[in-house]
Coordinates of C-alpha atoms in Angstrom, one line a residue:
X1015 CA -3.6 -3.4 -10.3
X1016 CA -0.5 -5.7 -10.4
X1017 CA 1.8 -5.6 -7.5
X1018 CA 5.0 -6.8 -9.5
X1019 CA 5.5 -7.3 -13.0
X1020 CA 5.0 -11.2 -12.9
X1021 CA 1.4 -10.6 -11.1
X1022 CA -0.7 -9.8 -14.5
X1023 CA -2.2 -13.1 -14.6
X1024 CA -3.4 -13.3 -10.9
X1025 CA -4.3 -9.5 -11.0
X1026 CA -6.5 -10.3 -13.9
X1027 CA -8.1 -13.2 -11.8
X1028 CA -8.2 -11.1 -8.8
X1029 CA -10.4 -8.5 -10.5
X1030 CA -12.8 -11.0 -11.8
X1031 CA -13.4 -12.5 -8.5
X1032 CA -13.8 -9.2 -6.7
X1033 CA -16.4 -8.3 -9.5
X1034 CA -18.6 -11.2 -8.6
X1035 CA -18.1 -10.4 -4.8
X1036 CA -15.3 -12.4 -3.7
X1037 CA -12.0 -11.4 -2.3
X1038 CA -8.6 -13.0 -2.1
X1039 CA -5.0 -11.6 -1.5
X1040 CA -2.4 -11.7 -4.4
X1041 CA -0.2 -14.0 -2.5
X1042 CA -3.0 -16.5 -1.8
X1043 CA -3.7 -16.5 -5.7
X1044 CA 0.1 -17.1 -6.3
X1045 CA 0.0 -20.0 -3.9
X1046 CA -3.1 -21.7 -5.6
X1047 CA -1.9 -20.9 -9.1
X1048 CA 1.6 -22.2 -8.5
X1049 CA 2.8 -18.9 -9.6
X1050 CA 6.7 -18.7 -9.9
X1051 CA 9.5 -16.3 -10.8
X1052 CA 7.9 -16.1 -14.3
X1053 CA 4.3 -15.5 -13.1
X1054 CA 1.2 -17.9 -13.3
X1055 CA 0.4 -20.0 -16.4
X1056 CA -3.0 -20.5 -17.9
X1057 CA -3.3 -23.9 -16.4
X1058 CA -2.3 -22.2 -13.1
X1059 CA -4.8 -19.8 -13.3
X1060 CA -7.6 -22.5 -14.5
X1061 CA -6.4 -24.5 -11.1
X1062 CA -6.9 -21.3 -9.0
X1063 CA -10.3 -20.4 -10.6
X1064 CA -11.7 -23.9 -9.8
X1065 CA -10.9 -23.8 -6.1
X1066 CA -12.9 -20.8 -5.9
X1067 CA -15.8 -22.2 -7.7
X1068 CA -15.3 -20.4 -11.1
X1069 CA -15.6 -22.2 -14.2
X1070 CA -12.5 -21.4 -16.3
X1071 CA -11.9 -22.7 -19.9
X1072 CA -8.8 -22.1 -22.1
X1073 CA -9.7 -21.4 -25.7
X1074 CA -8.0 -20.8 -29.0
X1075 CA -9.8 -18.1 -31.1
X1076 CA -9.5 -17.7 -34.8
X1077 CA -10.3 -14.0 -35.0
X1078 CA -11.5 -11.1 -32.9
X1079 CA -14.8 -11.7 -34.4
X1080 CA -15.0 -15.0 -32.4
X1081 CA -14.3 -13.2 -29.1
X1082 CA -17.2 -10.9 -29.5
X1083 CA -19.4 -13.9 -29.4
X1084 CA -18.0 -14.8 -25.8
X1085 CA -20.8 -13.9 -23.1
X1086 CA -18.4 -14.2 -20.1
X1087 CA -15.3 -12.3 -19.0
X1088 CA -12.3 -13.6 -20.4
X1089 CA -8.6 -13.3 -19.7
X1090 CA -6.4 -12.6 -22.8
X1091 CA -2.8 -13.6 -23.4
X1092 CA -1.2 -10.5 -25.3
X1093 CA 2.3 -9.2 -26.1
X1094 CA 3.3 -5.7 -25.1
X1095 CA 6.2 -3.7 -26.0
X1096 CA 6.7 -6.0 -28.9
X1097 CA 8.2 -8.8 -26.7
X1098 CA 6.7 -9.3 -23.1
X1099 CA 4.0 -11.7 -22.3
X1100 CA 1.1 -10.2 -20.6
X1101 CA -2.5 -10.8 -19.4
X1102 CA -5.3 -8.6 -19.7
X1103 CA -9.2 -8.9 -18.8
X1104 CA -11.8 -8.6 -21.5
X1105 CA -15.1 -7.2 -20.2
X1106 CA -17.1 -7.0 -23.4
X1107 CA -18.0 -4.5 -26.1
X1108 CA -19.4 -1.0 -25.2
X1109 CA -22.0 1.0 -27.4
X1110 CA -19.4 2.3 -29.5
X1111 CA -17.9 -0.9 -30.3
X1112 CA -14.9 -0.6 -28.4
X1113 CA -13.4 -3.4 -26.4
X1114 CA -13.6 -2.8 -22.6
X1115 CA -10.1 -3.9 -21.3
X1116 CA -8.9 -4.2 -17.6
X1117 CA -5.1 -3.8 -17.9
X1118 CA -3.3 -4.8 -14.5
X1119 CA -0.6 -2.2 -15.4
X1120 CA -2.9 0.8 -16.2
X1121 CA -6.4 0.1 -15.2
X1122 CA -9.5 0.1 -17.4
X1123 CA -9.3 1.3 -21.0
X1124 CA -11.3 1.2 -24.3
X1125 CA -9.6 0.1 -27.5
X1126 CA -10.9 -0.6 -31.1
X1127 CA -10.3 -4.0 -33.1
X1128 CA -7.0 -2.7 -34.7
X1129 CA -5.3 -2.1 -31.4
X1130 CA -6.4 -5.2 -29.7
X1131 CA -5.4 -7.2 -32.9
X1132 CA -1.8 -5.7 -32.6
X1133 CA -1.2 -7.0 -29.1
X1134 CA -3.5 -10.2 -29.2
X1135 CA -1.3 -12.4 -31.4
X1136 CA -1.8 -15.7 -29.8
X1137 CA -5.7 -15.7 -29.9
X1138 CA -5.5 -17.4 -26.7
X1139 CA -8.0 -16.7 -23.9
X1140 CA -9.4 -18.0 -20.7
X1141 CA -13.1 -17.6 -20.2
X1142 CA -14.2 -17.2 -16.7
X1143 CA -17.6 -17.2 -15.0
X1144 CA -19.0 -18.2 -11.6
X1145 CA -20.7 -21.4 -10.7
X1146 CA -23.2 -22.1 -7.9
X1147 CA -20.2 -23.1 -5.8
X1148 CA -18.6 -19.7 -6.1
X1149 CA -17.4 -18.8 -2.7
X1150 CA -15.9 -15.7 -1.0
X1151 CA -12.8 -17.6 0.2
X1152 CA -11.1 -18.0 3.3
X1153 CA -9.4 -14.4 3.3
X1154 CA -11.9 -11.9 3.5
X1155 CA -11.7 -8.0 4.2
X1156 CA -13.1 -8.6 7.6
X1157 CA -10.0 -10.9 8.5
X1158 CA -7.9 -7.9 7.3
X1159 CA -9.8 -5.4 9.5
X1160 CA -9.5 -7.9 12.5
X1161 CA -5.7 -7.9 12.0
X1162 CA -5.5 -4.2 11.8
X1163 CA -7.6 -3.7 15.0
X1164 CA -5.5 -6.4 16.9
X1165 CA -2.5 -4.4 16.1
X1166 CA -4.0 -1.0 17.5
X1167 CA -6.1 -2.2 20.4
X1168 CA -3.1 -2.0 22.9
X1169 CA -2.6 1.7 21.8
X1170 CA -6.3 2.8 22.6
X1171 CA -5.3 4.8 25.7
X1172 CA -2.4 6.5 24.0
X1173 CA -4.4 7.3 20.9
X1174 CA -7.3 8.7 23.2
X1175 CA -4.7 10.9 25.0
X1176 CA -3.1 12.2 21.8
X1177 CA -6.5 13.3 20.6
X1178 CA -7.5 15.2 23.8
X1179 CA -4.2 16.8 23.9
X1180 CA -4.7 17.7 20.3
X1181 CA -8.1 19.3 21.0
X1182 CA -6.6 21.5 23.6
X1183 CA -3.6 22.5 21.6
X1184 CA -5.9 23.5 18.8
X1185 CA -8.1 25.6 21.2
X1186 CA -5.2 27.2 22.7
X1187 CA -3.9 28.0 19.2
X1188 CA -6.7 30.7 19.0
X1189 CA -4.9 32.8 21.7
X1190 CA -2.5 34.7 19.5
X1191 CA -5.3 35.7 17.2
X1192 CA -7.9 36.7 19.7
X1193 CA -5.0 38.8 21.7
X1194 CA -3.9 40.6 18.6
X1195 CA -7.7 41.7 18.0
X1196 CA -7.9 42.8 21.4
X1197 CA -4.6 44.5 21.6
X1198 CA -5.3 46.6 18.6
X1199 CA -8.9 47.3 19.2
X1200 CA -9.3 47.5 22.8
X1201 CA -6.1 47.4 24.9
X1202 CA -3.9 49.9 23.1
X1203 CA -6.7 52.6 22.4
X1204 CA -7.4 52.3 26.3
X1205 CA -4.2 53.4 27.3
X1206 CA -4.3 51.1 30.2
X1207 CA -0.6 49.9 31.1
X1208 CA -1.6 47.6 33.8
X1209 CA -4.1 45.9 31.4
X1210 CA -1.5 45.7 28.7
X1211 CA 1.1 44.2 31.2
X1212 CA -1.5 41.7 32.7
X1213 CA -2.8 40.4 29.2
X1214 CA 0.6 40.1 27.9
X1215 CA 1.7 37.8 31.0
X1216 CA -1.6 36.0 30.8
X1217 CA -1.0 35.2 27.0
X1218 CA 2.7 34.3 27.8
X1219 CA 1.4 31.8 30.4
X1220 CA -1.0 30.3 27.8
X1221 CA 1.6 30.0 25.2
X1222 CA 4.0 28.2 27.5
X1223 CA 1.2 25.6 28.5
X1224 CA 0.6 25.1 24.9
X1225 CA 4.3 24.4 24.5
X1226 CA 4.4 22.0 27.3
X1227 CA 1.2 20.2 25.9
X1228 CA 3.2 20.0 22.4
X1229 CA 6.0 18.4 24.4
X1230 CA 3.8 15.8 25.9
X1231 CA 2.1 15.1 22.6
X1232 CA 5.7 14.5 21.0
X1233 CA 6.4 12.0 23.7
X1234 CA 3.2 10.2 23.4
X1235 CA 3.6 10.0 19.7
X1236 CA 7.3 8.6 20.1
X1237 CA 5.8 5.9 22.3
X1238 CA 3.0 4.7 20.0
X1239 CA 5.5 4.8 17.1
X1240 CA 7.9 2.5 18.9
X1241 CA 5.1 0.1 20.3
X1242 CA 3.3 -0.2 17.2
X1243 CA 6.3 -0.6 14.8
X1244 CA 7.8 -3.2 17.1
X1245 CA 4.4 -5.0 17.0
X1246 CA 3.9 -4.9 13.3
X1247 CA 7.4 -6.0 12.4
X1248 CA 7.2 -9.0 15.0
X1249 CA 3.8 -9.9 14.0
X1250 CA 5.0 -10.0 10.2
X1251 CA 8.3 -11.8 11.1
X1252 CA 6.4 -14.4 13.2
X1253 CA 3.8 -15.1 10.3
X1254 CA 6.6 -15.2 7.9
X1255 CA 8.8 -17.6 9.6
X1256 CA 5.9 -20.1 10.0
X1257 CA 5.4 -20.3 6.1
X1258 CA 6.2 -23.4 4.0
X1259 CA 9.6 -23.9 2.6
X1260 CA 8.2 -23.8 -0.8
X1261 CA 6.9 -20.0 -0.3
X1262 CA 10.5 -19.0 0.1
X1263 CA 11.6 -21.2 -2.9
X1264 CA 9.2 -19.1 -5.0
X1265 CA 10.2 -15.7 -3.7
X1266 CA 13.0 -13.5 -4.4
X1267 CA 14.8 -12.3 -1.1
X1268 CA 14.6 -8.6 -2.1
X1269 CA 10.8 -9.1 -2.5
X1270 CA 10.6 -10.2 0.9
X1271 CA 12.9 -7.5 2.4
X1272 CA 10.8 -5.0 0.7
X1273 CA 7.7 -5.8 2.5
X1274 CA 9.6 -4.9 5.9
X1275 CA 10.2 -1.6 4.3
X1276 CA 6.5 -1.3 3.9
X1277 CA 6.4 -1.0 7.6
X1278 CA 7.9 2.3 7.5
X1279 CA 5.3 3.6 5.0
X1280 CA 2.6 2.5 7.4
X1281 CA 4.3 4.1 10.3
X1282 CA 4.7 7.2 8.3
X1283 CA 1.1 7.3 7.7
X1284 CA 0.2 6.6 11.3
X1285 CA 2.6 9.6 12.1
X1286 CA 0.8 11.8 9.6
X1287 CA -2.5 10.8 10.8
X1288 CA -2.2 11.0 14.6
X1289 CA 0.5 13.7 14.6
X1290 CA -0.6 16.2 12.1
X1291 CA -4.2 15.2 10.1
X1292 CA -6.2 14.8 13.4
X1293 CA -4.8 18.1 14.9
X1294 CA -5.2 20.0 11.6
X1295 CA -8.7 18.7 11.5
X1296 CA -9.6 19.9 14.9
X1297 CA -8.0 23.2 14.4
X1298 CA -9.9 23.7 11.2
X1299 CA -13.3 23.0 12.9
X1300 CA -12.2 25.6 15.9
X1301 CA -10.8 28.3 13.6
X1302 CA -13.9 28.0 11.3
X1303 CA -16.4 28.2 14.2
X1304 CA -14.4 31.3 15.5
X1305 CA -14.6 32.9 12.1
X1306 CA -18.3 32.3 11.5
X1307 CA -18.8 34.0 15.1
X1308 CA -16.7 36.8 14.4
X1309 CA -17.6 37.6 10.6
X1310 CA -20.0 35.0 9.0
X1311 CA -19.5 36.2 5.5
X1312 CA -15.8 34.8 5.6
X1313 CA -16.8 31.5 7.1
X1314 CA -19.5 31.0 4.3
X1315 CA -17.1 31.9 1.8
X1316 CA -14.6 29.2 2.9
X1317 CA -17.5 26.6 3.0
X1318 CA -18.2 27.7 -0.6
X1319 CA -14.5 26.7 -1.4
X1320 CA -14.5 23.4 0.4
X1321 CA -16.1 21.5 -2.6
X1322 CA -13.5 23.1 -4.8
X1323 CA -10.6 21.4 -2.6
X1324 CA -12.5 18.2 -2.5
X1325 CA -12.7 18.2 -6.2
X1326 CA -9.1 18.8 -6.7
X1327 CA -8.2 16.2 -4.3
X1328 CA -10.5 13.7 -5.9
X1329 CA -9.1 14.7 -9.4
X1330 CA -5.5 13.7 -8.3
X1331 CA -6.5 10.8 -5.9
X1332 CA -6.4 8.0 -8.4
X1333 CA -3.1 9.3 -10.4
X1334 CA -1.3 9.9 -7.0
X1335 CA -2.4 6.4 -5.8
X1336 CA -1.4 4.5 -9.1
X1337 CA 2.0 6.3 -9.0
X1338 CA 2.5 5.3 -5.5
X1339 CA 1.7 1.6 -6.2
X1340 CA 4.3 1.6 -9.3
X1341 CA 7.0 3.2 -7.0
X1342 CA 6.6 0.6 -4.6
X1343 CA 6.4 -2.4 -7.1
X1344 CA 9.5 -1.2 -8.9
X1345 CA 11.3 -0.5 -5.6
X1346 CA 10.6 -4.2 -4.7
X1347 CA 12.1 -5.3 -8.2
X1348 CA 15.1 -3.1 -7.9
X1349 CA 15.9 -4.2 -4.2
X1350 CA 15.1 -8.0 -5.2
X1351 CA 17.7 -7.7 -8.2
X1352 CA 20.3 -5.8 -6.2
X1353 CA 20.3 -8.4 -3.2
X1354 CA 19.9 -11.5 -5.6
X1355 CA 22.7 -10.5 -7.9
X1356 CA 25.1 -9.7 -5.1
X1357 CA 24.3 -13.1 -3.4
X1358 CA 25.1 -14.7 -6.7
X1359 CA 28.3 -12.7 -7.6
X1360 CA 30.4 -15.8 -7.7
X1361 CA 28.4 -17.3 -10.4
X1362 CA 28.3 -13.8 -12.3
X1363 CA 32.1 -13.6 -12.1
X1364 CA 32.7 -17.3 -13.2
X1365 CA 30.5 -17.0 -16.2
X1366 CA 32.0 -13.4 -16.8
X1367 CA 28.8 -11.8 -17.0
X1368 CA 29.5 -8.7 -15.0
X1369 CA 28.6 -6.4 -18.0
X1370 CA 25.3 -8.0 -18.6
X1371 CA 24.4 -7.4 -15.2
X1372 CA 25.5 -3.9 -15.0
X1373 CA 23.3 -3.0 -17.8
X1374 CA 20.4 -4.9 -16.4
X1375 CA 20.9 -3.2 -13.2
X1376 CA 21.0 0.4 -14.7
X1377 CA 18.0 -0.6 -16.7
X1378 CA 15.9 -1.5 -13.5
X1379 CA 17.3 1.4 -11.5
X1380 CA 16.3 3.7 -14.2
X1381 CA 12.8 2.4 -14.3
X1382 CA 12.4 2.5 -10.7
X1383 CA 13.5 6.3 -10.7
X1384 CA 11.3 7.3 -13.4
X1385 CA 8.3 5.9 -11.4
X1386 CA 9.8 8.2 -8.4
X1387 CA 10.1 10.9 -10.8
X1388 CA 6.5 10.4 -11.9
X1389 CA 5.1 10.4 -8.5
X1390 CA 7.0 13.5 -7.5
X1391 CA 5.8 15.4 -10.6
X1392 CA 2.1 14.5 -9.6
X1393 CA 2.6 15.6 -6.1
X1394 CA 4.2 18.8 -7.2
X1395 CA 1.1 19.7 -9.8
X1396 CA -1.3 18.8 -6.8
X1397 CA 0.3 21.2 -4.4
X1398 CA 0.5 24.0 -7.1
X1399 CA -3.2 23.6 -7.9
X1400 CA -4.0 23.7 -4.3
X1401 CA -1.9 26.8 -4.0
X1402 CA -3.7 28.6 -6.7
X1403 CA -7.1 27.9 -4.8
X1404 CA -5.6 29.1 -1.4
X1405 CA -4.5 32.4 -3.2
X1406 CA -8.0 32.9 -4.7
X1407 CA -9.6 32.3 -1.4
X1408 CA -7.3 34.7 0.6
X1409 CA -7.7 37.5 -2.0
X1410 CA -11.5 37.0 -1.6
X1411 CA -11.0 37.2 2.2
X1412 CA -8.9 40.4 1.7
X1413 CA -11.7 41.9 -0.3
X1414 CA -14.5 41.0 2.4
X1415 CA -12.6 42.1 5.3
X1416 CA -11.4 45.4 3.8
X1417 CA -14.9 46.4 2.7
X1418 CA -16.2 45.5 6.1
X1419 CA -13.6 47.9 7.6
X1420 CA -14.3 50.6 5.1
X1421 CA -18.1 50.4 5.9
X1422 CA -17.4 50.3 9.8
X1423 CA -18.9 46.8 10.1
X1424 CA -15.6 45.4 11.3
X1425 CA -12.6 46.9 13.3
X1426 CA -8.9 46.8 12.3
X1427 CA -8.0 44.3 15.0
X1428 CA -10.7 42.1 13.8
X1429 CA -9.4 42.2 10.2
X1430 CA -5.8 41.3 11.4
X1431 CA -7.2 38.4 13.4
X1432 CA -9.4 37.0 10.6
X1433 CA -6.6 37.2 7.7
X1434 CA -4.2 35.4 10.2
X1435 CA -6.6 32.6 10.9
X1436 CA -7.9 32.4 7.5
X1437 CA -4.1 31.9 6.3
X1438 CA -4.2 28.6 8.1
X1439 CA -7.5 27.1 6.7
X1440 CA -6.2 26.5 3.1
X1441 CA -3.0 24.4 4.4
X1442 CA -5.2 22.7 6.9
X1443 CA -7.8 21.5 4.7
X1444 CA -5.1 20.5 2.2
X1445 CA -3.5 18.3 4.9
X1446 CA -6.7 16.7 5.7
X1447 CA -7.5 15.9 2.2
X1448 CA -4.0 14.8 1.5
X1449 CA -4.2 12.3 4.4
X1450 CA -6.9 10.3 2.3
X1451 CA -4.2 9.7 -0.4
X1452 CA -1.7 8.9 2.3
X1453 CA -4.0 6.5 3.9
X1454 CA -4.7 4.7 0.7
X1455 CA -0.9 4.5 0.1
X1456 CA -0.7 2.8 3.4
X1457 CA -3.4 0.5 2.6
X1458 CA -1.3 -0.7 -0.5
X1459 CA 1.5 -1.3 2.0
X1460 CA -0.3 -2.9 4.5
X1461 CA -2.0 -5.2 1.8
X1462 CA 1.5 -6.1 0.6
X1463 CA 2.3 -7.3 4.1
X1464 CA -1.1 -8.9 4.8
X1465 CA -0.8 -11.0 1.5
X1466 CA 2.1 -12.9 3.3
X1467 CA 0.7 -13.0 6.8
X1468 CA -2.6 -14.3 5.7
X1469 CA -1.2 -17.4 4.1
X1470 CA -1.8 -20.7 5.9
X1471 CA 1.3 -21.5 8.1
X1472 CA 3.2 -24.8 7.5
X1473 CA 1.8 -27.8 9.3
X1474 CA 4.9 -28.7 11.7
X1475 CA 5.8 -32.4 11.2
X1476 CA 6.1 -34.3 14.6
X1477 CA 7.9 -37.4 12.9
X1478 CA 11.3 -36.0 12.3
X1479 CA 14.8 -37.2 13.1
X1480 CA 15.4 -36.2 16.6
X1481 CA 18.7 -34.2 16.2
X1482 CA 20.1 -31.2 14.3
X1483 CA 23.3 -30.3 12.7
X1484 CA 24.5 -28.8 15.8
X1485 CA 24.7 -32.3 17.2
X1486 CA 27.9 -34.2 17.4
X1487 CA 26.6 -36.8 15.0
X1488 CA 28.9 -37.2 12.0
X1489 CA 27.0 -39.9 10.1
X1490 CA 23.4 -41.1 9.7
X1491 CA 22.3 -44.8 9.1
X1492 CA 19.2 -45.2 7.1
X1493 CA 17.4 -48.4 6.7
X1494 CA 14.3 -49.0 4.5
X1495 CA 13.0 -45.4 4.9
X1496 CA 10.3 -43.6 3.1
X1497 CA 10.7 -39.9 3.3
X1498 CA 7.9 -37.3 2.6
X1499 CA 7.9 -33.6 2.3
X1500 CA 4.3 -32.5 2.8
X1501 CA 2.1 -35.0 1.0
X1502 CA 4.6 -35.9 -1.7
X1503 CA 6.9 -38.9 -1.1
X1504 CA 10.4 -38.0 -1.9
X1505 CA 12.2 -41.3 -1.2
X1506 CA 10.6 -45.0 -1.0
X1507 CA 12.3 -47.7 0.8
X1508 CA 15.6 -46.1 1.0
X1509 CA 18.9 -47.0 2.6
X1510 CA 22.2 -45.4 3.0
X1511 CA 24.8 -44.1 5.4
X1512 CA 24.7 -40.2 5.2
X1513 CA 27.2 -37.6 6.4
X1514 CA 26.7 -34.7 8.7
X1515 CA 25.2 -32.5 5.7
X1516 CA 22.6 -35.1 5.0
X1517 CA 21.7 -34.9 8.8
X1518 CA 21.0 -31.2 8.3
X1519 CA 18.6 -32.0 5.3
X1520 CA 16.6 -34.7 6.9
X1521 CA 16.4 -33.1 10.3
X1522 CA 15.3 -29.7 8.8
X1523 CA 12.9 -30.3 6.2
X1524 CA 11.7 -34.0 5.8
X1525 CA 9.6 -36.3 7.7
X1526 CA 10.0 -40.0 7.9
X1527 CA 6.9 -42.0 6.8
X1528 CA 8.3 -45.5 7.7
X1529 CA 11.6 -46.9 8.3
X1530 CA 14.5 -46.1 10.7
X1531 CA 16.9 -43.4 10.9
X1532 CA 19.5 -43.5 13.6
X1533 CA 23.0 -42.3 14.3
X1534 CA 25.6 -44.6 12.6

């Protein structure tokens, strides 16, 4: 799936690379294909393909029938929404005669000749197939894993402490249910006042201990959140600032800053997993074990419901992930437009284009809010379906426990305890399953960050003018200088006297190949 509206070309190439067993980040593909604000050209995609050992050939077809004779995957140039250029992957023809299309905007779909003919006006295609030199490139999933593990390895002790505290809190959480059972079935019927006072005092101490452990867990979590957030942001910024100047020339400022907002998403997922999901998972196992001990039929009933919960989670998995990705993409577009239009407000006013930018901003904002609305709607539907399943499960529990009491196989106190514990099982398993979706959301956010930090840093030039704009130098004498930027010569055998502004340019970005530059 494409990360931004201009990423359709590199998203197509990325899917083909992934299909053949390779891997590359979007940002690396942008760099290799010379992608700019408008996206990647066919020539850029050919250039990137060749670097990876893929044979790419641009062709002009006369009809769809010619496309059907192609024996490799192909990237098609199409027009969507009647006016926008777009790229899609053509995977071939299925048994029903439908074209198998990989659309970076919506995923895999199947269309017939007429529908393809409506959008494939240009009949331009790029065939792509691996050569014997095809490689998995520099940036691998293992590299991503190493980057993540390097971030969390310093927090291993804190994570272990949180896990241990969570286990104890989960076990102590059974106290209320067990005490209620014993209170109704044993203590009150016995009429022993001393036993009643002693048991209440003991339960009070246990609950106070649980509250204290919850406080410790909160403090540990805040420390983990602070340390990890600082480490992620620092690592991202340090990598970002070392990237070549051309990287910033091709990016919108809002897109870069939106990646920093992705840190918050990652942090929220860490909060969810460490703070809630692990605790819920442990609580789920402890409660289920106790219920199986107390009344096995109820425990078995819950186990029969687990596949239903999983199927629901799986059904909503892809829609939620797609909606989350779309929301993140359009958030970046919205923020980029807002920041860049405000930075260029002087030009906007000079050209009297305020109304145009108002309408454009309204359109971009509306699209972004629609994506947020779509995500929220899917989430509401997901929770509604889970709520229905939880209701059916609890009704089943009521039936089983009530008949057990009527048949004198279960005491009233046990019924109260089991119903209380079962009411927590549904929310707990829902939280655990929902974490899978949240983790995938974080993986998208993390991948967006990693796309930047995985790029090769700029090779720092050592042969630079040895002064900066902060010096007292007001002019610069240049004699017979050849200036290079990277591998490209900018000036050859050049001489002049430059003012302080030129000093800044030479000192900051360029390197001298030959000649002499000195204060005038």
